[in-house]
Amino acid sequence: MNMRNKLILAAMALVLPVISMPVLAQGAVADKWKWVSFSVFAAIIGVTMFVTYVAAKRVKSASDFYTAGGGVSGLQNGWAIAGDYLSAASFLGIAGLISIWGYDGFMYSVGWLVAYITVLLVIAEPCRNIGKYTLADILAYRNDPKKVRIVGAISVITVSTFYLTAQMVGGGVLVKTLIGIDYEISVIAVGILMLAYVLFGGMVATTWVQIIKAVLLVTASIVLVILVWSQYGFFGDFLNNVINDPKVQARVAQILGDKAANLSPTELGRIFLEPVLLFKSPIDQISLGMALVFGTAGLPHILMRFFTVPTAQEARKSVIWAMAIIGGFYVLTLFLGMGAAMKVGAPAIMGVDPGGNMAAPLLAQALGGGGDTLLGNFMLAFVAAVAFATIVAVVAGLVLAAASAMAHDLYVGVIRQEHVTSDEQVKAARIATVIVGAMAIAIGIAAKGQNVAHLVALAFAVASSANFPCVLLTLYWKKCNTGGIMAGMVIGTISAIALVLVSPNMTYPKAVKAAAQKVVDGEAAKRTALDADIASGDAAKAEKATKAKGALDKAVAKAKGDLEKFKDTNTSMMGLEEPLFPLKNPGLISIPLGFLAVFLGSLLYRDKRAEDMWDELYVRQNTGILAAKATAH
Amino acid sequence: MAQASQLNWAAIDADPRFQRLHAQKLAFLMGLMIFSIVYYFLLPIGAAYFTDLFKKQIFGPVNFGLLFALSEFIVAWGIAFYYAVKAKDFDEMAKELVREAEKIGRK
């Protein structure tokens, strides 16, 4: 047995006991049924580890490590893109949003699909035709390689780190909520697994892990939706059932508060299928839409996938497959979310996780027969395991993207000036993978308990404001040059981050304290009303009031905690009492700024070489002349 | 296969067949791109500023907003399909250039 096999076995030996050890902490799965969860988890880990073991034998050169030797087919890559893209946020998050907010949650999902039109029309094929391993390879084609590789790599590492942190923290919380494993242990388990895939199997294993995950995700969703339809009917009947569902009506009444008083139950139900329950600021939605539609094309881990196929035609095919899978998935999510709103109900969903992330898993449990049945728990365990695979697959893609920027762009390109042997390149890639992986685990643990939801939005903001303008203009604008790329990368990144730092995403102690004070002040009156309900003798009313009392206790405890926590501070991390910039999503401002920076930078810098190389780049990106052939090795 | 530095790219760029490919492709892509972006942003704009229209019942439980959101998926897939068909023409035009690259671009 060689060294590599031993290491893979060692990684498995480390992970399996972690996930199969008996735990006392509470999760969505009852202790009695945890063995079901662990069996499903172990099966998925076993299969992906076997794939890694096989893949490890095929990874010999840098091209194998970064791009699977360019030998991935369009269909395979389409599934892998879906697996790379459908993060836990979109799988669990959007179903959750729909289950709690109805129509607005569904509207939110649209931008995630439309984003791929940009990728398909202007990015995928040109990048395949002139690119090699990384985003900076495209930028370096006709610009000063050293300079653009440095700014390109920094931007790639920044975007990937934001995204990675959100995934690690989100993943840790998710696994903890689902099966009760400690947060730190789940972060380490995710980290070690992902490291094993990338380190040994490079892009070959990463691709297959992403394909397996996407197939599992789609299968699970189809099964759940068929079960939902069998209970609530297909399209028209289904929507009628949503409108007439008492849980849905109660949820809308709760959101509307006093405004719901004059509405009939059917009217309340209808509102669930209408806009503006959730999104109050249309400008913010448009800003987010811009970040999605332009940012996806600038996400390094997505761009990297186009280097794994042999030709532009296969790259095109892969985006079309990805759009079919991703779009189909979001349509299914509509039924999952609405199904969860009826079958489980918003209060129960938010009881486990206020953001709604548990909607799909709880729906699975309920459809299988509930928390006391084998089938119910098997289905919950299966969805939980799919969610876990989801996180690991996305994280693997991100780590590979960041490691390639570090090893291929910074080390090989800048420090060694391309004077390296093939073996040295692979070694550098593996060392960078370990560095990024260790960093991801450390950040994941350090960021415990932080609100990281806005980090995904931030990753998209930087990708759309820095990476996208630079890649687009170097491909399509003759005068674009090194000066423009440097200016675009720096200004795009800084403006996106700076705007988020002064936006409502940050915590403003003054506002938090004011809200907390209101809860504390209102406590006494609410308590009296609830006590009256309990004493009223009406059993149903009393039960409801007892539950509400529990929620009130929790809210008051949290409010008191907040008041104590921010006792001595009045300003945010940036020293602000209130947000300077009103939008949560900076795209509306930072994307035009990024483009402007590329234009101005290019015009001021003047670079004859970039213009001389234009014919070559433009002809190649359009025709694919000299594009690297598949299986070049 | 030739190296990039051995080909006269300016000559290929100037070839009328490439110019035709470039002009047709660019016009097609820009048109489709603008259409898709406009159509997408009609959704959040409509939901926010034309709420009454979005709430309008079209048939049974289905309102305009729901239909419009679903149409976004159909349109996105339609654009992808339309592009895939049209791109085959571009592939054909490019194929000739790839085949003759060394002849046209001989230095």
XYZ file of C-alpha atoms in Angstrom:
740
model
C 0.000 0.000 0.000
C 1.465 3.307 -1.000
C 1.676 6.479 1.002
C -1.319 8.130 -0.657
C -3.671 5.229 0.031
C -2.558 5.166 3.630
C -3.306 8.853 3.971
C -6.780 8.460 2.467
C -7.508 5.636 4.891
C -6.203 7.762 7.724
C -8.537 10.607 6.747
C -11.472 8.187 6.723
C -10.436 6.764 10.045
C -10.416 10.285 11.460
C -13.793 11.290 10.097
C -15.875 8.165 10.699
C -15.571 8.040 14.491
C -16.266 11.754 14.665
C -19.567 11.422 12.899
C -20.555 8.117 14.397
C -19.750 8.820 17.997
C -22.731 8.842 20.308
C -23.742 12.381 21.129
C -25.942 13.747 23.839
C -26.640 17.155 22.355
C -30.060 17.683 20.810
C -30.715 17.836 17.100
C -33.717 17.598 14.804
C -33.263 13.815 14.823
C -34.251 12.089 18.061
C -31.488 10.094 19.786
C -33.316 6.857 19.194
C -33.093 7.385 15.435
C -29.569 8.813 15.185
C -28.219 5.477 13.938
C -30.281 6.001 10.775
C -28.621 9.383 10.178
C -25.177 8.002 10.821
C -25.694 5.060 8.484
C -26.765 7.349 5.638
C -23.885 9.739 6.353
C -21.399 6.868 6.463
C -22.707 5.495 3.150
C -22.292 8.850 1.393
C -18.844 9.425 2.882
C -17.838 5.885 1.939
C -18.879 6.339 -1.687
C -17.155 9.723 -2.076
C -13.990 8.387 -0.435
C -13.954 5.468 -2.851
C -14.285 7.923 -5.736
C -11.384 9.915 -4.312
C -9.311 6.764 -4.010
C -9.881 5.930 -7.674
C -9.362 9.547 -8.752
C -6.103 9.858 -6.811
C -4.494 7.373 -9.169
C -5.357 9.558 -12.158
C -3.957 12.806 -10.791
C -0.372 13.058 -12.018
C 0.136 16.492 -13.606
C -0.858 20.056 -12.724
C -3.460 19.884 -15.488
C -4.980 16.775 -13.835
C -5.012 18.492 -10.474
C -6.547 21.802 -11.562
C -8.759 20.767 -14.484
C -9.078 16.972 -14.447
C -6.882 17.011 -17.551
C -9.619 18.821 -19.488
C -11.333 15.478 -19.954
C -14.731 16.162 -18.370
C -17.745 15.938 -20.725
C -20.360 18.675 -21.089
C -23.038 16.606 -19.370
C -20.755 15.699 -16.468
C -19.650 19.296 -16.119
C -23.260 20.504 -16.146
C -24.042 18.309 -13.159
C -20.799 19.349 -11.474
C -21.627 23.054 -11.959
C -25.030 22.451 -10.376
C -23.281 20.621 -7.531
C -20.761 23.435 -7.166
C -23.407 26.156 -7.235
C -26.373 24.813 -5.262
C -24.942 25.549 -1.849
C -26.731 24.853 1.395
C -27.948 28.461 1.202
C -29.869 27.812 -1.978
C -30.932 24.251 -1.204
C -32.143 24.798 2.347
C -32.302 28.595 2.430
C -34.654 29.192 -0.491
C -37.040 26.371 0.479
C -37.045 27.973 3.934
C -37.723 31.463 2.600
C -40.658 30.165 0.545
C -42.073 28.251 3.508
C -42.004 31.374 5.685
C -42.549 34.211 3.208
C -44.289 32.588 0.245
C -44.029 34.328 -3.119
C -41.078 36.574 -2.277
C -38.924 33.541 -1.495
C -39.717 32.106 -4.927
C -38.983 35.431 -6.618
C -35.600 35.449 -4.898
C -34.669 32.116 -6.494
C -35.085 33.433 -10.061
C -31.898 35.533 -10.057
C -29.802 32.479 -9.213
C -30.839 30.872 -12.502
C -30.837 33.983 -14.712
C -27.206 34.476 -13.645
C -26.266 31.593 -15.919
C -27.438 33.443 -19.023
C -24.504 35.830 -18.542
C -22.199 32.873 -17.997
C -23.536 31.135 -21.116
C -23.556 34.073 -23.508
C -20.383 35.988 -22.767
C -18.100 34.106 -20.364
C -18.008 30.301 -20.621
C -16.826 29.732 -24.194
C -14.247 32.550 -24.500
C -12.776 31.486 -21.160
C -12.518 27.889 -22.357
C -10.860 29.042 -25.576
C -8.118 31.132 -24.032
C -7.901 30.023 -20.396
C -5.832 27.360 -18.733
C -6.295 26.829 -14.981
C -7.367 30.058 -13.281
C -9.222 33.333 -13.678
C -5.918 35.204 -13.670
C -4.753 33.152 -16.685
C -7.419 34.939 -18.718
C -6.376 38.342 -17.389
C -2.693 37.578 -17.968
C -3.214 36.719 -21.643
C -2.467 40.176 -23.002
C -1.493 42.069 -19.871
C 1.537 42.249 -17.625
C 1.300 38.727 -16.169
C 3.013 39.494 -12.889
C 0.845 42.470 -11.975
C -2.510 41.061 -13.024
C -1.777 37.678 -11.450
C -1.172 39.381 -8.115
C -4.397 41.431 -8.151
C -6.332 38.566 -9.744
C -5.158 36.062 -7.144
C -5.926 38.436 -4.273
C -9.442 38.964 -5.565
C -9.981 35.221 -6.088
C -8.748 34.431 -2.593
C -10.928 37.210 -1.139
C -14.103 36.035 -2.877
C -13.420 32.381 -2.065
C -12.649 33.132 1.583
C -15.907 35.052 2.079
C -17.868 32.271 0.453
C -15.902 29.592 2.278
C -16.460 31.200 5.684
C -20.199 31.394 5.062
C -20.240 27.728 4.024
C -18.119 26.505 6.948
C -20.126 28.393 9.568
C -23.447 27.604 7.893
C -22.398 23.972 7.563
C -21.333 23.701 11.193
C -24.632 25.145 12.401
C -26.580 22.953 10.018
C -24.978 19.691 11.062
C -25.360 20.691 14.703
C -29.052 21.505 14.253
C -29.752 18.350 12.303
C -27.988 15.699 14.316
C -26.624 17.450 17.375
C -22.876 17.039 16.766
C -20.870 19.849 18.361
C -20.268 22.842 16.119
C -16.472 22.596 16.272
C -16.496 18.892 15.502
C -18.750 19.329 12.492
C -16.546 22.130 11.116
C -13.488 19.907 11.511
C -15.286 16.935 9.926
C -16.342 19.030 6.917
C -12.795 20.401 6.675
C -11.024 17.052 6.815
C -13.360 15.431 4.302
C -13.026 18.303 1.850
C -9.246 18.293 2.298
C -9.117 14.571 1.578
C -11.076 14.992 -1.670
C -9.070 17.937 -2.980
C -5.635 16.979 -1.723
C -5.648 13.460 -3.142
C -8.135 13.617 -5.951
C -7.715 17.219 -7.146
C -10.287 18.321 -9.711
C -11.087 14.723 -10.692
C -12.400 13.842 -7.235
C -13.918 17.300 -6.716
C -15.869 16.946 -9.966
C -17.228 13.530 -9.012
C -18.111 14.601 -5.475
C -20.036 17.518 -6.986
C -21.798 15.252 -9.500
C -22.772 12.735 -6.796
C -24.040 15.522 -4.595
C -26.109 17.114 -7.387
C -27.669 13.761 -8.302
C -28.525 13.093 -4.640
C -29.959 16.582 -4.233
C -32.144 16.378 -7.319
C -33.296 12.842 -6.473
C -34.219 13.828 -2.926
C -36.130 16.872 -4.196
C -38.058 14.895 -6.820
C -39.065 12.242 -4.283
C -40.211 14.884 -1.800
C -42.140 16.857 -4.416
C -43.923 13.722 -5.677
C -44.962 12.981 -2.091
C -46.135 16.585 -1.669
C -48.151 16.413 -4.888
C -49.706 13.098 -3.885
C -51.094 14.786 -0.768
C -51.891 18.282 -2.001
C -52.452 17.831 -5.724
C -50.598 19.165 -8.729
C -50.330 22.825 -9.768
C -53.869 24.337 -9.533
C -55.151 22.056 -6.756
C -51.884 22.514 -4.950
C -52.161 26.306 -4.977
C -55.809 26.135 -3.869
C -54.697 23.977 -0.977
C -52.032 26.564 -0.083
C -54.607 29.361 -0.067
C -57.068 27.395 2.060
C -54.507 26.018 4.494
C -55.081 27.240 8.064
C -51.343 27.192 8.877
C -50.569 29.382 5.856
C -53.421 31.757 6.729
C -52.228 31.993 10.322
C -48.697 32.764 9.158
C -49.859 35.601 6.870
C -52.015 37.002 9.676
C -48.970 36.920 11.927
C -46.826 38.801 9.382
C -49.481 41.406 8.673
C -50.362 41.953 12.341
C -53.135 44.534 12.773
C -53.642 44.864 9.031
C -54.983 41.292 8.888
C -58.037 42.065 11.016
C -60.456 42.810 8.149
C -59.340 40.029 5.832
C -61.112 36.721 5.301
C -59.083 33.495 5.674
C -59.059 32.990 1.871
C -57.779 36.517 1.344
C -55.007 35.858 3.840
C -54.108 32.641 2.028
C -53.973 34.465 -1.311
C -51.523 37.011 0.083
C -49.044 34.170 0.608
C -48.880 33.868 -3.201
C -48.410 37.616 -3.702
C -45.292 39.800 -3.517
C -43.909 42.146 -0.816
C -44.417 40.136 2.357
C -40.636 39.932 2.768
C -38.916 42.447 0.509
C -39.664 45.969 1.603
C -36.884 47.676 -0.322
C -37.148 47.179 -4.085
C -33.885 49.020 -4.744
C -32.085 46.536 -2.522
C -33.643 43.675 -4.506
C -32.458 45.204 -7.763
C -28.997 45.677 -6.291
C -28.934 42.035 -5.188
C -30.189 40.971 -8.617
C -27.282 42.808 -10.259
C -24.773 41.098 -7.977
C -26.251 37.684 -8.808
C -26.596 38.200 -12.556
C -23.089 39.604 -13.008
C -21.371 38.033 -10.005
C -21.915 34.379 -10.871
C -19.850 34.870 -14.021
C -17.037 36.189 -11.811
C -17.082 33.431 -9.191
C -13.685 31.728 -9.443
C -14.931 28.266 -8.479
C -17.581 28.420 -11.220
C -15.196 29.859 -13.858
C -12.706 27.132 -13.066
C -15.216 24.486 -14.090
C -15.008 25.643 -17.715
C -11.336 24.702 -17.901
C -12.251 21.065 -17.214
C -13.987 20.508 -20.555
C -12.073 19.970 -23.810
C -13.815 22.484 -26.117
C -15.985 25.606 -26.197
C -18.854 23.465 -27.489
C -18.641 21.251 -24.407
C -18.454 24.352 -22.202
C -21.671 25.588 -23.818
C -23.328 22.213 -23.368
C -22.317 22.180 -19.718
C -23.945 25.570 -18.986
C -27.139 24.482 -20.736
C -27.269 21.295 -18.657
C -26.498 23.291 -15.536
C -29.341 25.719 -16.323
C -31.771 22.841 -16.832
C -30.756 21.231 -13.525
C -30.526 24.428 -11.465
C -33.758 25.903 -12.885
C -35.641 22.627 -12.494
C -34.422 22.433 -8.941
C -35.708 25.915 -8.091
C -39.114 25.118 -9.580
C -39.247 22.024 -7.353
C -38.205 24.223 -4.424
C -41.439 26.208 -4.844
C -43.396 23.040 -4.059
C -41.005 22.006 -1.290
C -41.299 25.393 0.409
C -45.068 25.718 0.051
C -45.433 22.042 0.995
C -43.456 22.669 4.171
C -45.617 25.721 4.914
C -48.688 23.457 4.911
C -47.358 20.170 6.240
C -45.026 21.527 8.921
C -46.050 25.165 9.315
C -43.951 28.277 9.750
C -43.905 28.305 13.584
C -42.500 24.760 13.776
C -39.932 25.526 11.056
C -38.808 28.755 12.703
C -38.800 27.023 16.073
C -35.858 24.857 14.977
C -34.125 27.587 12.973
C -35.408 31.179 12.735
C -33.997 31.560 9.195
C -36.122 28.673 7.939
C -33.212 26.448 6.915
C -34.892 23.388 8.383
C -37.997 23.585 6.161
C -36.910 20.896 3.678
C -35.549 18.443 6.280
C -38.635 18.820 8.494
C -40.897 18.393 5.476
C -39.081 15.156 4.659
C -39.614 13.890 8.197
C -43.293 14.808 8.187
C -43.902 13.242 4.764
C -42.260 10.013 5.894
C -44.712 9.727 8.783
C -43.272 12.000 11.456
C -40.573 11.951 14.101
C -41.623 8.629 15.630
C -41.417 6.488 12.537
C -38.530 4.729 10.851
C -39.438 6.084 7.415
C -39.828 9.650 8.685
C -36.428 9.530 10.294
C -34.866 7.794 7.355
C -36.080 10.583 5.088
C -34.907 13.284 7.475
C -31.539 11.542 7.723
C -31.303 11.307 3.962
C -32.031 15.010 3.442
C -29.602 15.866 6.249
C -26.921 13.752 4.608
C -27.600 15.427 1.255
C -27.227 18.801 2.963
C -23.927 17.653 4.426
C -22.714 16.408 1.024
C -23.823 19.754 -0.394
C -21.605 21.705 1.955
C -18.628 19.436 1.429
C -18.927 19.594 -2.379
C -19.219 23.384 -2.487
C -16.378 23.814 -0.023
C -14.154 21.485 -2.062
C -14.709 23.605 -5.187
C -13.937 26.795 -3.273
C -10.772 25.412 -1.722
C -9.549 24.238 -5.096
C -10.179 27.699 -6.604
C -8.369 29.509 -3.797
C -5.502 27.015 -3.770
C -5.037 27.321 -7.532
C -4.796 31.110 -7.250
C -2.217 30.710 -4.506
C -0.136 27.978 -6.146
C -0.561 28.584 -9.884
C -0.807 32.392 -9.969
C 1.200 33.576 -6.983
C 3.813 30.852 -6.540
C 4.376 29.460 -10.032
C 3.480 32.610 -11.995
C 4.848 35.427 -9.856
C 7.481 34.002 -7.521
C 8.953 31.316 -9.788
C 8.133 33.136 -13.050
C 6.862 29.882 -14.634
C 10.231 28.123 -14.200
C 8.919 24.986 -12.522
C 8.700 21.295 -13.299
C 5.370 19.497 -13.497
C 6.038 17.674 -10.207
C 6.826 20.939 -8.452
C 3.553 22.404 -9.714
C 1.506 19.537 -8.304
C 3.405 19.758 -5.032
C 2.758 23.497 -4.812
C -0.923 22.910 -5.527
C -1.171 20.321 -2.747
C 0.653 22.512 -0.225
C -1.629 25.435 -1.087
C -4.648 23.136 -0.636
C -3.527 22.217 2.867
C -2.948 25.896 3.718
C -6.371 26.967 2.435
C -8.073 23.970 4.043
C -6.468 24.601 7.429
C -7.389 28.279 7.111
C -10.999 27.361 6.327
C -11.246 25.180 9.430
C -9.631 27.855 11.621
C -11.896 30.625 10.294
C -14.912 28.345 10.631
C -14.187 27.775 14.304
C -13.219 31.392 14.984
C -16.421 32.700 13.385
C -18.676 30.536 15.564
C -21.913 32.288 16.381
C -21.297 35.130 13.936
C -23.959 36.144 11.469
C -22.369 35.100 8.194
C -25.392 35.268 5.901
C -24.204 38.531 4.368
C -20.821 36.994 3.483
C -22.324 35.143 0.515
C -23.835 38.414 -0.698
C -20.437 40.008 -0.191
C -18.718 37.293 -2.232
C -21.162 37.930 -5.075
C -20.668 41.689 -4.692
C -16.875 41.445 -5.053
C -17.153 38.916 -7.893
C -19.552 41.172 -9.794
C -17.728 44.444 -9.105
C -14.103 43.329 -9.562
C -13.775 39.980 -11.358
C -16.644 40.356 -13.806
C -15.765 43.792 -15.282
C -12.115 42.756 -15.653
C -12.816 39.420 -17.340
C -15.553 40.829 -19.572
C -13.568 43.832 -20.766
C -10.297 41.991 -21.360
C -12.295 39.617 -23.590
C -14.369 42.197 -25.463
C -12.711 45.619 -25.320
C -9.581 46.203 -27.367
C -8.241 49.055 -25.244
C -8.474 47.152 -21.959
C -5.017 46.727 -20.429
C -2.976 46.097 -17.279
C -3.826 49.510 -15.826
C -7.538 48.881 -16.249
C -7.377 45.403 -14.708
C -5.427 46.647 -11.679
C -7.769 49.605 -11.154
C -10.891 47.486 -11.681
C -9.804 44.728 -9.309
C -8.711 47.091 -6.552
C -11.581 49.583 -6.772
C -14.242 46.929 -7.399
C -13.139 44.890 -4.385
C -12.625 47.822 -2.037
C -15.872 49.590 -2.918
C -17.928 46.424 -2.485
C -16.374 45.629 0.896
C -16.418 49.230 2.126
C -20.087 49.705 1.242
C -21.009 46.512 3.099
C -19.022 47.621 6.158
C -21.145 50.783 6.448
C -24.409 49.101 5.406
C -27.332 47.788 7.474
C -25.680 44.323 7.396
C -23.478 45.290 10.321
C -24.711 45.220 13.898
C -25.669 48.670 15.200
C -25.842 48.430 18.999
C -28.124 51.444 19.322
C -30.816 49.883 17.128
C -30.366 46.474 18.768
C -30.705 48.003 22.222
C -33.783 50.001 21.222
C -35.458 46.842 19.896
C -34.444 44.869 22.978
C -35.755 47.585 25.299
C -39.114 47.463 23.507
C -39.359 43.700 24.111
C -38.491 44.097 27.783
C -40.935 46.986 28.230
C -43.784 45.112 26.567
C -43.193 41.921 28.543
C -45.462 42.570 31.505
C -48.565 43.412 29.445
C -48.100 40.381 27.201
C -47.576 38.082 30.146
C -50.783 39.263 31.795
C -52.744 38.651 28.587
C -51.306 35.163 28.179
C -51.928 34.253 31.817
C -55.541 35.297 31.336
C -55.779 32.997 28.316
C -54.329 30.106 30.297
C -56.768 30.678 33.120
C -59.727 31.083 30.742
C -60.552 27.386 30.795
C -60.535 27.064 26.984
C -58.087 24.168 26.450
C -57.035 25.124 22.918
C -56.547 28.747 23.888
C -54.578 27.739 26.975
C -52.289 25.464 25.014
C -51.584 28.201 22.491
C -50.892 30.695 25.272
C -48.521 28.312 27.042
C -46.535 27.967 23.828
C -46.542 31.730 23.308
C -45.320 32.150 26.864
C -42.340 29.935 26.146
C -41.536 32.057 23.099
C -41.935 35.224 25.166
C -39.515 33.906 27.800
C -36.972 33.195 25.089
C -37.405 36.624 23.471
C -37.032 38.407 26.792
C -33.951 36.415 27.724
C -32.399 37.295 24.358
C -33.328 40.967 24.689
C -31.792 41.121 28.158
C -28.698 39.415 26.821
C -28.444 41.990 24.027
C -28.839 44.880 26.451
C -26.078 43.432 28.607
C -23.810 42.632 25.645
C -23.951 46.144 24.177
C -24.120 47.928 27.528
C -21.012 49.992 26.855
C -21.119 50.372 23.070
C -23.186 52.607 20.875
C -21.410 52.173 17.580
C -20.880 49.419 15.009
C -17.559 47.755 14.191
C -16.851 50.753 11.965
C -17.646 53.279 14.701
C -21.026 54.221 13.245
C -24.251 54.735 15.157
C -26.364 54.001 12.107
C -25.689 52.800 8.544
C -24.117 55.319 6.159
C -25.225 53.364 3.098
C -28.889 52.331 3.054
C -28.669 49.138 0.956
C -27.694 45.682 2.147
C -26.367 44.863 -1.314
C -23.704 47.187 -2.714
C -23.921 45.989 -6.353
C -25.935 48.928 -7.628
C -23.044 51.275 -6.818
C -19.978 49.028 -6.780
C -20.581 47.290 -10.141
C -20.666 50.560 -12.138
C -17.650 51.723 -10.116
C -15.758 48.565 -11.068
C -16.525 49.057 -14.766
C -15.626 52.735 -14.589
C -12.300 51.862 -12.947
C -11.425 49.432 -15.747
C -12.291 52.051 -18.388
C -10.390 54.897 -16.769
C -7.446 52.743 -15.724
C -7.056 51.415 -19.268
C -7.292 54.830 -20.900
C -4.788 56.389 -18.507
C -2.300 53.530 -18.538
C -1.765 52.999 -22.291
C -0.184 49.704 -23.151
C 0.838 48.932 -26.702
C 1.363 45.232 -26.058
C -2.197 44.725 -24.835
C -3.500 46.291 -28.049
C -1.061 44.329 -30.220
C -2.197 41.102 -28.594
C -5.870 41.978 -29.139
C -6.181 40.327 -32.568
C -4.746 37.119 -31.187
C -6.994 37.063 -28.119
C -10.109 38.088 -29.986
C -9.654 35.589 -32.808
C -8.882 32.799 -30.372
C -11.756 33.508 -28.002
C -14.186 33.499 -30.932
C -12.884 30.563 -32.916
C -11.060 28.308 -30.504
C -8.004 28.150 -32.791
C -5.215 26.441 -30.796
C -7.536 25.763 -27.847
C -5.965 23.119 -25.653
C -7.106 19.722 -26.789
C -8.613 17.210 -24.440
C -6.461 14.488 -22.958
C -3.327 16.378 -23.941
C -1.285 14.072 -21.776
C 0.124 22.185 -34.309
C 1.412 25.702 -34.766
C 2.380 27.898 -31.824
C 0.464 31.092 -31.110
C 3.498 33.193 -32.016
C 3.812 31.530 -35.442
C 0.434 32.689 -36.674
C -0.357 36.072 -38.135
C -3.420 36.845 -36.058
C -3.984 40.222 -37.666
C -4.410 38.464 -41.004
C -7.014 36.078 -39.573
C -8.738 38.992 -37.870
C -8.861 40.857 -41.181
C -10.211 37.842 -43.077
C -13.745 38.673 -44.273
C -15.037 35.352 -42.916
C -13.836 36.256 -39.422
C -15.217 39.761 -39.720
C -18.590 38.315 -40.679
C -18.512 35.867 -37.743
C -17.489 38.598 -35.330
C -20.147 41.070 -36.486
C -23.001 38.559 -36.460
C -22.005 36.990 -33.177
C -21.505 40.254 -31.320
C -24.829 41.704 -32.481
C -26.611 38.469 -31.570
C -25.024 38.191 -28.127
C -25.613 41.839 -27.236
C -29.248 41.688 -28.273
C -29.915 38.508 -26.319
C -27.976 39.734 -23.281
C -29.885 43.028 -23.115
C -33.216 41.266 -23.570
C -32.482 38.766 -20.807
C -31.339 41.439 -18.348
C -34.360 43.654 -19.022
C -36.734 40.713 -18.705
C -35.167 39.632 -15.422
C -35.299 43.041 -13.784
C -38.966 43.417 -14.751
C -39.644 40.864 -11.987
C -38.347 42.743 -8.906
C -39.441 46.074 -10.396
C -42.907 44.761 -11.192
C -43.318 43.115 -7.785
C -42.392 46.370 -6.055
C -44.002 49.056 -8.213
C -46.841 47.236 -10.014
C -48.055 45.249 -7.044
C -51.718 45.488 -8.052
C -50.968 43.963 -11.438
C -48.935 41.215 -9.787
C -51.835 40.449 -7.427
C -54.369 40.176 -10.245
C -56.020 36.756 -10.420
C -55.596 35.237 -13.852
C -57.316 31.866 -13.410
C -58.272 29.987 -10.291
C -55.635 30.477 -7.602
C -53.002 31.686 -10.088
C -52.130 35.378 -10.036
C -50.118 37.408 -12.534
C -47.014 37.588 -10.320
C -46.808 33.818 -10.033
C -47.168 33.392 -13.788
C -44.566 36.070 -14.412
C -42.069 34.463 -12.026
C -42.620 31.095 -13.709
C -42.219 32.743 -17.120
C -38.736 33.848 -16.009
C -37.733 30.185 -15.936
C -39.289 29.473 -19.325
C -37.621 32.553 -20.824
C -34.209 31.679 -19.329
C -34.437 28.158 -20.742
C -35.729 29.549 -24.027
C -32.759 31.896 -24.318
C -30.361 29.032 -23.579
C -32.046 26.856 -26.202
C -32.155 29.631 -28.805
C -28.488 30.387 -28.218
C -27.551 26.704 -28.490
C -29.256 26.494 -31.879
C -27.780 29.732 -33.170
C -24.297 28.932 -31.840
C -24.148 25.956 -34.206
C -24.044 28.437 -37.112
C -21.182 30.275 -35.445
C -19.417 26.948 -34.910
C -19.707 26.232 -38.630
C -18.277 29.634 -39.535
C -15.439 29.205 -37.037
C -14.665 25.673 -38.181
C -13.546 26.901 -41.582
C -11.279 29.469 -39.980
C -9.785 26.893 -37.609
C -9.113 24.555 -40.524
C -7.440 27.227 -42.578
C -5.823 29.114 -39.718
C -2.319 28.122 -40.712
C -2.921 29.009 -44.343
C -4.540 32.390 -43.716
C -2.263 33.245 -40.846
C 1.067 32.196 -42.393
C 3.699 34.764 -41.596
